[in-house]
PDB file of C-alpha atoms in Angstrom:
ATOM      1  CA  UNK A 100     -23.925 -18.452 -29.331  1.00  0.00           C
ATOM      2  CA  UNK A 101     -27.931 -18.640 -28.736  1.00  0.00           C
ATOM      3  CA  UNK A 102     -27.328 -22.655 -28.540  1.00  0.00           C
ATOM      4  CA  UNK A 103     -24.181 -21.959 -25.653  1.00  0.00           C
ATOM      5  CA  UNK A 104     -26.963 -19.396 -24.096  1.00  0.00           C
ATOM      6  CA  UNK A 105     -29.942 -21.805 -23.589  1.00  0.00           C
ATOM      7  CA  UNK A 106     -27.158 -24.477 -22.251  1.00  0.00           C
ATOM      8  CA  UNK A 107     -26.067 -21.738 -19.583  1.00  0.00           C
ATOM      9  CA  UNK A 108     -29.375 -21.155 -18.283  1.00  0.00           C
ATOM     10  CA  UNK A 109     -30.240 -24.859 -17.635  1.00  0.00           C
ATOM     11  CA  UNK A 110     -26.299 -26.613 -17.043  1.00  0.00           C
ATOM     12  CA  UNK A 111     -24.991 -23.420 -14.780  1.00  0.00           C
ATOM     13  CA  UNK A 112     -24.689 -26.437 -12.026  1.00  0.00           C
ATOM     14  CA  UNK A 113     -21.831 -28.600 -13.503  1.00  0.00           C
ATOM     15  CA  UNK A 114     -19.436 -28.168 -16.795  1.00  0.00           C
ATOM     16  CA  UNK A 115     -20.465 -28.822 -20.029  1.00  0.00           C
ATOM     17  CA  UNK A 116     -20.162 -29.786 -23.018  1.00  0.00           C
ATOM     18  CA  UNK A 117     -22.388 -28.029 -25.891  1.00  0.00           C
ATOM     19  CA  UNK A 118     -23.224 -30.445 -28.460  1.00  0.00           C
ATOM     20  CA  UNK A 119     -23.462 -28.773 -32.203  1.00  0.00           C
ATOM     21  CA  UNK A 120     -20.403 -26.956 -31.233  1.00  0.00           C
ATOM     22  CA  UNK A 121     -17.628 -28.905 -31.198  1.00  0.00           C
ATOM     23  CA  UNK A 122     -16.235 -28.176 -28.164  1.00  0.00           C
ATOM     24  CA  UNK A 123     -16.349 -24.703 -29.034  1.00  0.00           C
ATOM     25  CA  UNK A 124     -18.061 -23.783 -25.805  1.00  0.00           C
ATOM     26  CA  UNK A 125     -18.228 -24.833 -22.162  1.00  0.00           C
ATOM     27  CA  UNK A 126     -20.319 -23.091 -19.340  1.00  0.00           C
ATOM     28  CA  UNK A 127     -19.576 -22.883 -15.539  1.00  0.00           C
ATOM     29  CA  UNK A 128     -21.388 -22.391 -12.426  1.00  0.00           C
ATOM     30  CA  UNK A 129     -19.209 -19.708 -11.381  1.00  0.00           C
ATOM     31  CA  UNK A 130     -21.068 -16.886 -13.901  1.00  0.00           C
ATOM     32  CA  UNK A 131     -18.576 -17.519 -16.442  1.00  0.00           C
ATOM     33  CA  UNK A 132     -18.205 -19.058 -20.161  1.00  0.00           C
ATOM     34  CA  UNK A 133     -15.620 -20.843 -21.389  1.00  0.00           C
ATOM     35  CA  UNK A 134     -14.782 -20.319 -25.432  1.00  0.00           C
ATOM     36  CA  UNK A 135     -12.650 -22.376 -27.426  1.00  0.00           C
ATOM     37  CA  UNK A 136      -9.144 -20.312 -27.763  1.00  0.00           C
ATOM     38  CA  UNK A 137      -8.423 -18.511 -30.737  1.00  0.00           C
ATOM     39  CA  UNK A 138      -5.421 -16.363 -31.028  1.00  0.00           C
ATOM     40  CA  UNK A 139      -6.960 -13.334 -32.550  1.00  0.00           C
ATOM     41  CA  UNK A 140      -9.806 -13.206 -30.452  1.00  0.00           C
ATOM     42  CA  UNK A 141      -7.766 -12.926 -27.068  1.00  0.00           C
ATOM     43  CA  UNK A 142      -5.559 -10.345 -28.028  1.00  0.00           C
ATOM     44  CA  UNK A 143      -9.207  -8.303 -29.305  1.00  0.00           C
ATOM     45  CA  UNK A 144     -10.652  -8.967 -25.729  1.00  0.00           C
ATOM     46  CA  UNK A 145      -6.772  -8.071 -24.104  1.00  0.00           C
ATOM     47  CA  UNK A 146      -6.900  -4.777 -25.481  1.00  0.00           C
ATOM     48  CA  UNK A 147     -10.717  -4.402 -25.213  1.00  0.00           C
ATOM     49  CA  UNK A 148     -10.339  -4.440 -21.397  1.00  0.00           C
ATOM     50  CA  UNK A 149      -7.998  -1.365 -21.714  1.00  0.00           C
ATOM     51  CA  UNK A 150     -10.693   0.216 -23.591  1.00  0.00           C
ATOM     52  CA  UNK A 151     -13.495   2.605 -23.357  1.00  0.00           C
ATOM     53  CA  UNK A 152     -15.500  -0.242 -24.714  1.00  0.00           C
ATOM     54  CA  UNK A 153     -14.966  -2.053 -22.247  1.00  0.00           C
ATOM     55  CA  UNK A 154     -18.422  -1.864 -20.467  1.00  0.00           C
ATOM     56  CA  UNK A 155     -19.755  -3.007 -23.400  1.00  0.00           C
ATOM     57  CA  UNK A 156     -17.903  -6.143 -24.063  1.00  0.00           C
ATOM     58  CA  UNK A 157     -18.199  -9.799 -21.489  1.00  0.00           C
ATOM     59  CA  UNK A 158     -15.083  -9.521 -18.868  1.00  0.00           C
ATOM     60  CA  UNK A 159     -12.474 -11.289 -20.093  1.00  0.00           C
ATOM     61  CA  UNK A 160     -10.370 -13.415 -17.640  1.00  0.00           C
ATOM     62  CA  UNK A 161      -7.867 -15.060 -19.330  1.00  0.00           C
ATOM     63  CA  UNK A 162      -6.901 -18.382 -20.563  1.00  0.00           C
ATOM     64  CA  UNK A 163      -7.750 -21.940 -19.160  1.00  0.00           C
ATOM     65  CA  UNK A 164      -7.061 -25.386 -20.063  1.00  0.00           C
ATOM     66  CA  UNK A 165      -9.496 -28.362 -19.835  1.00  0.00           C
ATOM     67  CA  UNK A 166      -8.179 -31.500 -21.361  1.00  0.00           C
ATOM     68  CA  UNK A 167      -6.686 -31.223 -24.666  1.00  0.00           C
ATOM     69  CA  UNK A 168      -8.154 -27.892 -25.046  1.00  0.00           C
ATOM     70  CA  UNK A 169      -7.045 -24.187 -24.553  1.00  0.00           C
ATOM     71  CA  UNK A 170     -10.256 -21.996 -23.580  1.00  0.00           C
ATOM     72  CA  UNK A 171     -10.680 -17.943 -23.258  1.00  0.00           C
ATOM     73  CA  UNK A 172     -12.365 -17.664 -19.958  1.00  0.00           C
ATOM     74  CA  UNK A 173     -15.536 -15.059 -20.280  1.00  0.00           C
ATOM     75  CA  UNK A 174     -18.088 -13.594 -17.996  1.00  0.00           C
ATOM     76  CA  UNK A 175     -21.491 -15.734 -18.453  1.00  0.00           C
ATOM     77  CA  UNK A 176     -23.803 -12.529 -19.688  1.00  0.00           C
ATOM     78  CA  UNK A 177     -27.330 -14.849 -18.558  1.00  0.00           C
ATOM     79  CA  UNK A 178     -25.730 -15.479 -15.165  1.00  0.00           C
ATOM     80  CA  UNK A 179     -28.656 -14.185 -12.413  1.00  0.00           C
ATOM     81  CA  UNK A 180     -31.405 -13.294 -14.719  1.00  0.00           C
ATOM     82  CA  UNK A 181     -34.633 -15.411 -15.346  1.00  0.00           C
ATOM     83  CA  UNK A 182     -35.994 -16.458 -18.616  1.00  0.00           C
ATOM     84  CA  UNK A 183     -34.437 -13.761 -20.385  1.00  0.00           C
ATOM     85  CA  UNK A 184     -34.907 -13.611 -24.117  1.00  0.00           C
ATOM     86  CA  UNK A 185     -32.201 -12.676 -26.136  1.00  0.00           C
ATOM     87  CA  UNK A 186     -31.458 -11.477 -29.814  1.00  0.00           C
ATOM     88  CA  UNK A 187     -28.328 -12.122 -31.501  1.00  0.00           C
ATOM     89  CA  UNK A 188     -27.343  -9.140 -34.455  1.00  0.00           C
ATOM     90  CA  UNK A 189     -24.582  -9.840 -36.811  1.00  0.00           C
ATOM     91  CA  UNK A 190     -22.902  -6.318 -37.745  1.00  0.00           C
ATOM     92  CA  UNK A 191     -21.470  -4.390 -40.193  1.00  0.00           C
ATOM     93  CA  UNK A 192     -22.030  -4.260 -44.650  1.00  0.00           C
ATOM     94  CA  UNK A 193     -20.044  -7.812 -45.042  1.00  0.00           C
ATOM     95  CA  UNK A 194     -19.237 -10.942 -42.756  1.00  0.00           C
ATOM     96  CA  UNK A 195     -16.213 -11.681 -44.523  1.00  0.00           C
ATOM     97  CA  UNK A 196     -12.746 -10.548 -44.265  1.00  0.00           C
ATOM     98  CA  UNK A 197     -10.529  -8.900 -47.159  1.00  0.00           C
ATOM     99  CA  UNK A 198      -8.079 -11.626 -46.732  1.00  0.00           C
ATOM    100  CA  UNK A 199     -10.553 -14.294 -47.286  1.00  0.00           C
ATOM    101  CA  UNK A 200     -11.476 -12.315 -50.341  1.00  0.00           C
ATOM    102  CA  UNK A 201      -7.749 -12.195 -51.733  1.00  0.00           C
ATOM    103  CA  UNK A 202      -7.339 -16.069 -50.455  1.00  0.00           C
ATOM    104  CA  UNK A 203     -10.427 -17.086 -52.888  1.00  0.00           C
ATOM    105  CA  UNK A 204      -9.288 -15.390 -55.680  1.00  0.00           C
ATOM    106  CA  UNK A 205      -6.094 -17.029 -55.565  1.00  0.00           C
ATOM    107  CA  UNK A 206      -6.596 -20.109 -54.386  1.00  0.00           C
ATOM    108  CA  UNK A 207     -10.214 -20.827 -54.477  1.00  0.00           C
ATOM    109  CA  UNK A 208     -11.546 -23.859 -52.787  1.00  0.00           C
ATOM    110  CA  UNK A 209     -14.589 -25.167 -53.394  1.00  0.00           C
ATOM    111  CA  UNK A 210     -16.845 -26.161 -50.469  1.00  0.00           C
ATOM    112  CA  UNK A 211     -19.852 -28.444 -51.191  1.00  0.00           C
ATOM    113  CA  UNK A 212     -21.773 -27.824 -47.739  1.00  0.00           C
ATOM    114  CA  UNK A 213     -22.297 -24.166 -48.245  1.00  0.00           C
ATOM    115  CA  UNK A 214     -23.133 -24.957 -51.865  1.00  0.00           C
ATOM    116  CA  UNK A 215     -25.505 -27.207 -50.291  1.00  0.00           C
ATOM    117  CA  UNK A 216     -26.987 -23.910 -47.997  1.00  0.00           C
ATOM    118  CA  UNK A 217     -27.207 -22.041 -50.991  1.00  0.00           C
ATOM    119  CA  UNK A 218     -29.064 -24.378 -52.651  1.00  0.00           C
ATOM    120  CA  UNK A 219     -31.488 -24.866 -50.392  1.00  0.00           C
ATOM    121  CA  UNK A 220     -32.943 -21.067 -50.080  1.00  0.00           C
ATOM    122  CA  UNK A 221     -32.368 -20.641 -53.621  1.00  0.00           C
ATOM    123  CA  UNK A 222     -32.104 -23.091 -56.255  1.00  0.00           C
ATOM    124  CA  UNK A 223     -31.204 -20.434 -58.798  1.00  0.00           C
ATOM    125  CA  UNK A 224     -28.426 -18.768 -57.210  1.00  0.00           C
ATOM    126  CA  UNK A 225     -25.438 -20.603 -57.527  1.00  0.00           C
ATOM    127  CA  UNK A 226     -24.045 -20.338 -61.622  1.00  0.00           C
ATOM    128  CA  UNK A 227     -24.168 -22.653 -63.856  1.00  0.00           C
ATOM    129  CA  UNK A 228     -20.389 -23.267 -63.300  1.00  0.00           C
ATOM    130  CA  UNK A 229     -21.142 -24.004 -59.983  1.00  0.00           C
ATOM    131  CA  UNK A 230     -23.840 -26.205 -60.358  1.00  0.00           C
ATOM    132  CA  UNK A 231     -22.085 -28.478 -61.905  1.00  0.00           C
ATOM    133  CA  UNK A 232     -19.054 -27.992 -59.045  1.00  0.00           C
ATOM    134  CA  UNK A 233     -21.236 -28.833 -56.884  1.00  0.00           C
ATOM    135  CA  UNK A 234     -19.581 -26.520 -55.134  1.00  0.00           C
ATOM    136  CA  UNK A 235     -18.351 -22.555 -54.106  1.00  0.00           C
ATOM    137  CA  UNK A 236     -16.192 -20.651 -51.954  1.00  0.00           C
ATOM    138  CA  UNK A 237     -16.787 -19.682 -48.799  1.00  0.00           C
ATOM    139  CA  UNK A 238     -16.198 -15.862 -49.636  1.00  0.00           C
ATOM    140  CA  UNK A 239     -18.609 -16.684 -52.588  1.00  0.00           C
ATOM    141  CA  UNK A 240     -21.123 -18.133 -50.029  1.00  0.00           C
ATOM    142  CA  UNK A 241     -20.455 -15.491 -47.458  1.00  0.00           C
ATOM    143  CA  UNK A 242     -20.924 -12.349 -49.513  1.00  0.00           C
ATOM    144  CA  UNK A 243     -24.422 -13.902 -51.093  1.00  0.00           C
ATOM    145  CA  UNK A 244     -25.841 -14.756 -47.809  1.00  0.00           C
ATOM    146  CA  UNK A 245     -24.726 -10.998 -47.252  1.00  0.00           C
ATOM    147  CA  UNK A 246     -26.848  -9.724 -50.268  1.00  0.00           C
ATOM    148  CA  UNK A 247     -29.648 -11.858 -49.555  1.00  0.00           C
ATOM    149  CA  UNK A 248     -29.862 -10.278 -46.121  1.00  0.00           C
ATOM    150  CA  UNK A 249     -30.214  -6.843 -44.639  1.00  0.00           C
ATOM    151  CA  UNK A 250     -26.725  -6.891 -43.777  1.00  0.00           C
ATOM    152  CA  UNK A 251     -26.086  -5.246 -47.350  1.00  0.00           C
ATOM    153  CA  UNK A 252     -29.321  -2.655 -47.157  1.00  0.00           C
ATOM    154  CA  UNK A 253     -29.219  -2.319 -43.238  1.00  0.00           C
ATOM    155  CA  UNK A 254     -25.694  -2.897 -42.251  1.00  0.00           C
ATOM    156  CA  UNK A 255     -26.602  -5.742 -39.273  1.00  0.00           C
ATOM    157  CA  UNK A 256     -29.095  -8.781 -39.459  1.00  0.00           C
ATOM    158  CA  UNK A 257     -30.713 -10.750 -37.380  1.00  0.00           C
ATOM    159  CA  UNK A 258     -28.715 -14.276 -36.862  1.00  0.00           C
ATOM    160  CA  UNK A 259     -31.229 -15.743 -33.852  1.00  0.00           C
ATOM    161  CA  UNK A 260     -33.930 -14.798 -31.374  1.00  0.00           C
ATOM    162  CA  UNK A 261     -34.201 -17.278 -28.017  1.00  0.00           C
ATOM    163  CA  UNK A 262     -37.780 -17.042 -26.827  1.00  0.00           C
ATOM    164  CA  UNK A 263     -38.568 -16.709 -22.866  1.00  0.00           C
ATOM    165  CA  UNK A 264     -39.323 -20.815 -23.210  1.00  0.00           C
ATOM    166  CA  UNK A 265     -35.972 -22.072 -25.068  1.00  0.00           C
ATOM    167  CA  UNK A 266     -37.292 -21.890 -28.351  1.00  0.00           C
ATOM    168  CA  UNK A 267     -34.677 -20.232 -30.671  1.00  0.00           C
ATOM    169  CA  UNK A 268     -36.436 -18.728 -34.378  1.00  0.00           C
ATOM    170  CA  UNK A 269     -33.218 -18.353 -36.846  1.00  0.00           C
ATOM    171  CA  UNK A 270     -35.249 -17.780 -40.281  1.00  0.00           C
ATOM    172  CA  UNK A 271     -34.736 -14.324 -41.120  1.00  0.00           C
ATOM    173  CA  UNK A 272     -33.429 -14.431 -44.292  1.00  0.00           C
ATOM    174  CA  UNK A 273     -36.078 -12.401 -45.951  1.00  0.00           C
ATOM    175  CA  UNK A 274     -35.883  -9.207 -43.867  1.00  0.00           C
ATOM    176  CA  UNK A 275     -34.446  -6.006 -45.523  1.00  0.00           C
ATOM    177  CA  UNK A 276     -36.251  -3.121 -44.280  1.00  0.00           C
ATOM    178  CA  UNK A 277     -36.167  -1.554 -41.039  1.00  0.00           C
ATOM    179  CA  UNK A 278     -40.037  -2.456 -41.033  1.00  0.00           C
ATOM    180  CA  UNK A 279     -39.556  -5.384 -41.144  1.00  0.00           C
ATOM    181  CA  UNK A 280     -36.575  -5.681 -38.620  1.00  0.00           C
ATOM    182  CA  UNK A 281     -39.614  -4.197 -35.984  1.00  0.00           C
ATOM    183  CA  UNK A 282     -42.137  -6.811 -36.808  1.00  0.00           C
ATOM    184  CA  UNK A 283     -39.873  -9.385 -36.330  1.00  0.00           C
ATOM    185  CA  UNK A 284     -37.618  -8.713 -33.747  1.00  0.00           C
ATOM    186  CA  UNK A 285     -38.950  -8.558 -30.349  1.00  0.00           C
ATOM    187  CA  UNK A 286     -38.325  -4.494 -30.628  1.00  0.00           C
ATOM    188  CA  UNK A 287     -41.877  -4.747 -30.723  1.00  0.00           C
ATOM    189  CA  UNK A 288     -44.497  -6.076 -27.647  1.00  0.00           C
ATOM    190  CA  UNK A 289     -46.167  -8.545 -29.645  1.00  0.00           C
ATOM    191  CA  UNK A 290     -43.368 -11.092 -28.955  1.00  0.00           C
ATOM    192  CA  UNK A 291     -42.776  -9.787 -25.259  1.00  0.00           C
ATOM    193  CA  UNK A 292     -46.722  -9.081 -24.485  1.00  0.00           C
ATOM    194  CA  UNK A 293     -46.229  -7.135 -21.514  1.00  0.00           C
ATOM    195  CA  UNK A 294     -46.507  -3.594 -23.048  1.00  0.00           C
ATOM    196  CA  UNK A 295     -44.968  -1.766 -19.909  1.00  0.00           C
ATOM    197  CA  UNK A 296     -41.867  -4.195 -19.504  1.00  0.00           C
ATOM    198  CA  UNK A 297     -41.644  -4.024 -23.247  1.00  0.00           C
ATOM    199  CA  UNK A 298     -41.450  -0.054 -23.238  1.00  0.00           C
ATOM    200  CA  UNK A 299     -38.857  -0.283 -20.381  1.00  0.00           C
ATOM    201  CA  UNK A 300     -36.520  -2.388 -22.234  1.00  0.00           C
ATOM    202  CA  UNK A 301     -36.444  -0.639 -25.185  1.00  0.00           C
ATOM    203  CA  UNK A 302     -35.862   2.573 -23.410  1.00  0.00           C
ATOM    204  CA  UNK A 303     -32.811   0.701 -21.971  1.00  0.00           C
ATOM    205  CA  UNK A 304     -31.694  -1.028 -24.987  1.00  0.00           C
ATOM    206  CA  UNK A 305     -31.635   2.525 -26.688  1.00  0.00           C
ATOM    207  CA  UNK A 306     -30.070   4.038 -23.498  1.00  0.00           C
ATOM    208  CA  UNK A 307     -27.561   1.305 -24.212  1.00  0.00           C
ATOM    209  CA  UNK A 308     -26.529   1.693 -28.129  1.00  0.00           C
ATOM    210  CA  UNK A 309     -26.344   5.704 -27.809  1.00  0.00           C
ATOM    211  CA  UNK A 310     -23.734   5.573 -25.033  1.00  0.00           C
ATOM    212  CA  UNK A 311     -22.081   2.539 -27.049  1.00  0.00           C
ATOM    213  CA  UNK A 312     -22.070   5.003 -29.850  1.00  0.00           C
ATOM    214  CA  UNK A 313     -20.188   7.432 -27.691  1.00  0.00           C
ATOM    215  CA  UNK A 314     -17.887   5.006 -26.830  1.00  0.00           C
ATOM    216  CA  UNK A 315     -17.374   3.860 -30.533  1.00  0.00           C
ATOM    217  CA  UNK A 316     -16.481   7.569 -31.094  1.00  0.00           C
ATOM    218  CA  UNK A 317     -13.316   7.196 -28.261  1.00  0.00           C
ATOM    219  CA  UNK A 318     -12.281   3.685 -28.334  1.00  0.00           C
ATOM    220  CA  UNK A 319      -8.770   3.440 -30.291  1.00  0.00           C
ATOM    221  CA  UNK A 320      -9.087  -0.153 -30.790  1.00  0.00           C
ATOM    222  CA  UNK A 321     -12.222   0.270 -33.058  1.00  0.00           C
ATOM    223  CA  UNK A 322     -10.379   2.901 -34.792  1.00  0.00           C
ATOM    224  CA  UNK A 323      -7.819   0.821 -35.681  1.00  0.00           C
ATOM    225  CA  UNK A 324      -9.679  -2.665 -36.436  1.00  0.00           C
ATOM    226  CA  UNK A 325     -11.392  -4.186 -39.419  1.00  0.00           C
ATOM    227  CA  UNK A 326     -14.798  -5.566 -37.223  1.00  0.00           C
ATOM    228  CA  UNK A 327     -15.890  -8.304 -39.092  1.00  0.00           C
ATOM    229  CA  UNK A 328     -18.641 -11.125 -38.024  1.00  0.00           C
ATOM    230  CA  UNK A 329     -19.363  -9.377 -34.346  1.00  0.00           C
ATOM    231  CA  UNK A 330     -22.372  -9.463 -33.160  1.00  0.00           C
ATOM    232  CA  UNK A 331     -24.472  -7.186 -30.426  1.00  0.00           C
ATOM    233  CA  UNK A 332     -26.443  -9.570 -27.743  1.00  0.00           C
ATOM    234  CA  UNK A 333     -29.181  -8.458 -26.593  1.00  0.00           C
ATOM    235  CA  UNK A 334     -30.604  -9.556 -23.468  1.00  0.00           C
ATOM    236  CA  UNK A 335     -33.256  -8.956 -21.387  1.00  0.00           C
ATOM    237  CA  UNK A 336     -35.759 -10.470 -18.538  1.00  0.00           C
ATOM    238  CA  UNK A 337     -38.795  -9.056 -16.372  1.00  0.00           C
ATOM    239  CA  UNK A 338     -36.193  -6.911 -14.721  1.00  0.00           C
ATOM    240  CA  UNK A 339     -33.437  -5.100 -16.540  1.00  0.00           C
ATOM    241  CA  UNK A 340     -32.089  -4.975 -20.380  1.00  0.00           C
ATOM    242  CA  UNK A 341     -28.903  -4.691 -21.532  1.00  0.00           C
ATOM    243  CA  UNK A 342     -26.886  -5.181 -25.038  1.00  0.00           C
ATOM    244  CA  UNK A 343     -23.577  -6.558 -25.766  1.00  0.00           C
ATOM    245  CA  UNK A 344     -20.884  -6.993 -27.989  1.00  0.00           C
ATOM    246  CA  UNK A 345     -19.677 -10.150 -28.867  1.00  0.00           C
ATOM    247  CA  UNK A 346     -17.766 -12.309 -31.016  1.00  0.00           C
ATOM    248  CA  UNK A 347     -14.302 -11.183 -32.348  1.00  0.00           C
ATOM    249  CA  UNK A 348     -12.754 -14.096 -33.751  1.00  0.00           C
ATOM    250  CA  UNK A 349     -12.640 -12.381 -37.081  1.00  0.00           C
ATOM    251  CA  UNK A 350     -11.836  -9.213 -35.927  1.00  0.00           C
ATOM    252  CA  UNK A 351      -8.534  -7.898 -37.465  1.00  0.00           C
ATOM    253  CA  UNK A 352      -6.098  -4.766 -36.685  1.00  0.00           C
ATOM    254  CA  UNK A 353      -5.284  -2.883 -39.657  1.00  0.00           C
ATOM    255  CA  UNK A 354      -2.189  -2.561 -41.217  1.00  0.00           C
ATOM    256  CA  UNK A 355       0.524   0.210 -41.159  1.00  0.00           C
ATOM    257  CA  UNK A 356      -1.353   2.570 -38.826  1.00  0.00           C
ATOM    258  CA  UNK A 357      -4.136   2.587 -41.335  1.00  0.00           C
ATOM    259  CA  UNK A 358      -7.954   3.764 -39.844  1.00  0.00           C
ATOM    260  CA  UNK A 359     -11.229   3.172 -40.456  1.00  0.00           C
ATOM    261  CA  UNK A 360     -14.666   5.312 -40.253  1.00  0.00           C
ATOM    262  CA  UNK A 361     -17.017   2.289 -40.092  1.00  0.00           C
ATOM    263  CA  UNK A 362     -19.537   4.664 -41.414  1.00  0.00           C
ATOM    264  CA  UNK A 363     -18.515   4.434 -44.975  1.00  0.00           C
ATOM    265  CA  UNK A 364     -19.817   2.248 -47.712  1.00  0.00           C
ATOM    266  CA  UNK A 365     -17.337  -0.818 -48.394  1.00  0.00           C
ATOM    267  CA  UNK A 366     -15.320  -1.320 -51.645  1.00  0.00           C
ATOM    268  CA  UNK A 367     -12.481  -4.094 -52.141  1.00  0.00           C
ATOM    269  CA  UNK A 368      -9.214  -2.600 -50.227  1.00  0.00           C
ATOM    270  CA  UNK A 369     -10.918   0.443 -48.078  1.00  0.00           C
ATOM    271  CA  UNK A 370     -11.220  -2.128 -44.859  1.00  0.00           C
ATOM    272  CA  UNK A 371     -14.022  -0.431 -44.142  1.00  0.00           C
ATOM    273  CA  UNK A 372     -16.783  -2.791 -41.902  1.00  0.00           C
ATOM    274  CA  UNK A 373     -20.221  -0.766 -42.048  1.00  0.00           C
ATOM    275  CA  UNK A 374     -20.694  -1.269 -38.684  1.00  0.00           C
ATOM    276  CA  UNK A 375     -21.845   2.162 -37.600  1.00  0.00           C
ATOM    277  CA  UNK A 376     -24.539   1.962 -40.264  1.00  0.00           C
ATOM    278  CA  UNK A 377     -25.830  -1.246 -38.318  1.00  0.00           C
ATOM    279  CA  UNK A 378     -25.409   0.489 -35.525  1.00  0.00           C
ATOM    280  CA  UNK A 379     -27.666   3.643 -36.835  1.00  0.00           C
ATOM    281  CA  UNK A 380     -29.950   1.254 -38.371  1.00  0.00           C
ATOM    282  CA  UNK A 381     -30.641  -0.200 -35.125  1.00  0.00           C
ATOM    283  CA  UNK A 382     -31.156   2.825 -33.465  1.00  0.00           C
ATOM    284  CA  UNK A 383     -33.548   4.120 -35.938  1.00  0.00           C
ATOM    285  CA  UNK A 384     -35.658   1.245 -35.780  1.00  0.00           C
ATOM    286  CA  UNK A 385     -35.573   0.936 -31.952  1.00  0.00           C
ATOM    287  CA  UNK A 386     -37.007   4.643 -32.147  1.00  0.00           C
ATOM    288  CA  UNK A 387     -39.672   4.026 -34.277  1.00  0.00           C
ATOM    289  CA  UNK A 388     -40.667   0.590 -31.994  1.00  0.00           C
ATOM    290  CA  UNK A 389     -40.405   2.895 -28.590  1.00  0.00           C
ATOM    291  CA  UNK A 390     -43.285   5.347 -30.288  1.00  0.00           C
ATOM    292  CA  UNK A 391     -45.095   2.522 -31.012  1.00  0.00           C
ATOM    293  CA  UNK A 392     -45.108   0.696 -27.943  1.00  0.00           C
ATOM    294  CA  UNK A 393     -45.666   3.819 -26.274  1.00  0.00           C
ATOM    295  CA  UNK A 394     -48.778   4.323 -28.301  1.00  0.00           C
ATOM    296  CA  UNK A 395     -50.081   0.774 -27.388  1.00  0.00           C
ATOM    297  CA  UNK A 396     -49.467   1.871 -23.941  1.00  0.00           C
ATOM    298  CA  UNK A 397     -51.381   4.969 -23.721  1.00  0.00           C
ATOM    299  CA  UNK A 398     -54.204   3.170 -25.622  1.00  0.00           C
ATOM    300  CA  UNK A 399     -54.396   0.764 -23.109  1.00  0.00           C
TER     301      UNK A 399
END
């Protein structure tokens, strides 16, 4: 998504075609995206626009076809700002769905690439069995990135960070503590630099998340939907701030009328996504990083 992001901001004059995506994305002039089409993610953003939540998700226009390929058509979230930088959080305790779960304890298939990710952070993680498999499942690879991350302590983690100049930082495997989710995001002015902008969005951002809360607290589609692998966007320039949520592809209704609390730990059959606890995580630590920056600000 921060890839498709940078290629809006700099292609917004002609259609595209993102390369390391495989034609998953295109972007327009018009202020809108285009994202390959997947079934499940439609019908989320159909029902999404009959939603309270839906102020807080892109505008969803429908389908289009370009070539061989079936596209959702989505409002561009960059369109009209300048140099924004943007932060991409993954939500929720786990990034994997119960049915990929059930799927790789029946028929587990081995993949070699994400044996090969594994291997690279940590040598010493994959078993011995594994080892010499050469391989694991992607549930297997899924929930260890999750437990390697602060999506297991925090409920969320930082996937990406696009800088005001293009550059994208994606390492942040080793954060686990809401400490350490300040330092590194740009929550905090030393990766903005302008103190008083800084303070301004945060105020926003945090303006933002407690009236998505509210929403949360109404909206019968997130009441009734396992939210698994979305992702809040946040974006902001010199001028305004805003957050977003994005990415539903794995985003499943639940069965037989069944709810969920998304406030609840997670344990094999409960459905349950931890994505309020991201969401209170976040809000915690953008409280601590709006005293801070206030601080600076006085001091200055």
């Amino acid at each position: 998504f921060l890839t498709m992001m940078h290629w809006s901001l700099k292609r917004q004059s002609s259609w595209v075609q993102l390369a390391g995506h495989q034609g998953n994305f295109q972007v327009s002039k018009g202020g809108e995206v285009l994202k390959l089409y997947s079934e499940l993610e439609a019908k989320c953003l159909d029902s999404l626009m009959r939603d309270p939540l839906r102020p807080f998700v892109p505008q969803y226009y429908g389908l289009v076809t370009r070539g061989e390929h079936c596209y959702i058509r989505l409002e561009d979230l960059l369109n009209g700002l300048r140099r924004p930088v943007i932060m991409d959080c993954k939500m929720g305790v786990r990034t994997f769905q119960e049915e990929e779960l059930i799927k790789a304890q029946t028929k587990p298939n081995l993949r070699s690439d994400m044996y090969q990710k594994m291997v690279k952070v940590d040598p010493s993680a994959p078993t011995a069995e594994e080892h010499e498999q050469k391989g694991v499942t992607k549930w297997r690879y899924l929930q260890w990135r999750d437990t390697t991350s602060s999506t297991s302590t925090l409920g969320f983690r930082i996937e990406g960070i696009m800088m005001e100049d293009g550059t994208v930082q994606r390492d942040f495997r080793k954060i686990h503590t809401l400490t350490q989710i300040t330092e590194a995001s740009f929550l905090t002015s030393n990766i903005l630099g302008n103190i008083r902008v800084h303070v301004c969005s945060q105020n926003a951002y945090h303006s933002r998340l407690v009236d998505l809360k509210d929403a949360l607290r109404s909206s019968e589609f997130f009441r009734k939907h396992e939210v698994i692998g979305s992702s809040l966007l946040f974006v902001h320039d010199h001028s305004k701030a805003s957050v977003w949520m994005i990415d539903f592809g794995k985003t499943m209704p639940l069965p037989d009328s069944k709810e969920v609390q998304h406030g609840i730990p997670w344990v094999e059959g409960n459905r349950e996504d931890g994505y309020l606890i991201g969401l209170t995580s976040i809000l915690t630590a953008l409280s601590q990083a709006i005293s801070l920056a206030e601080g600076q600000q006085e001091g200055s």
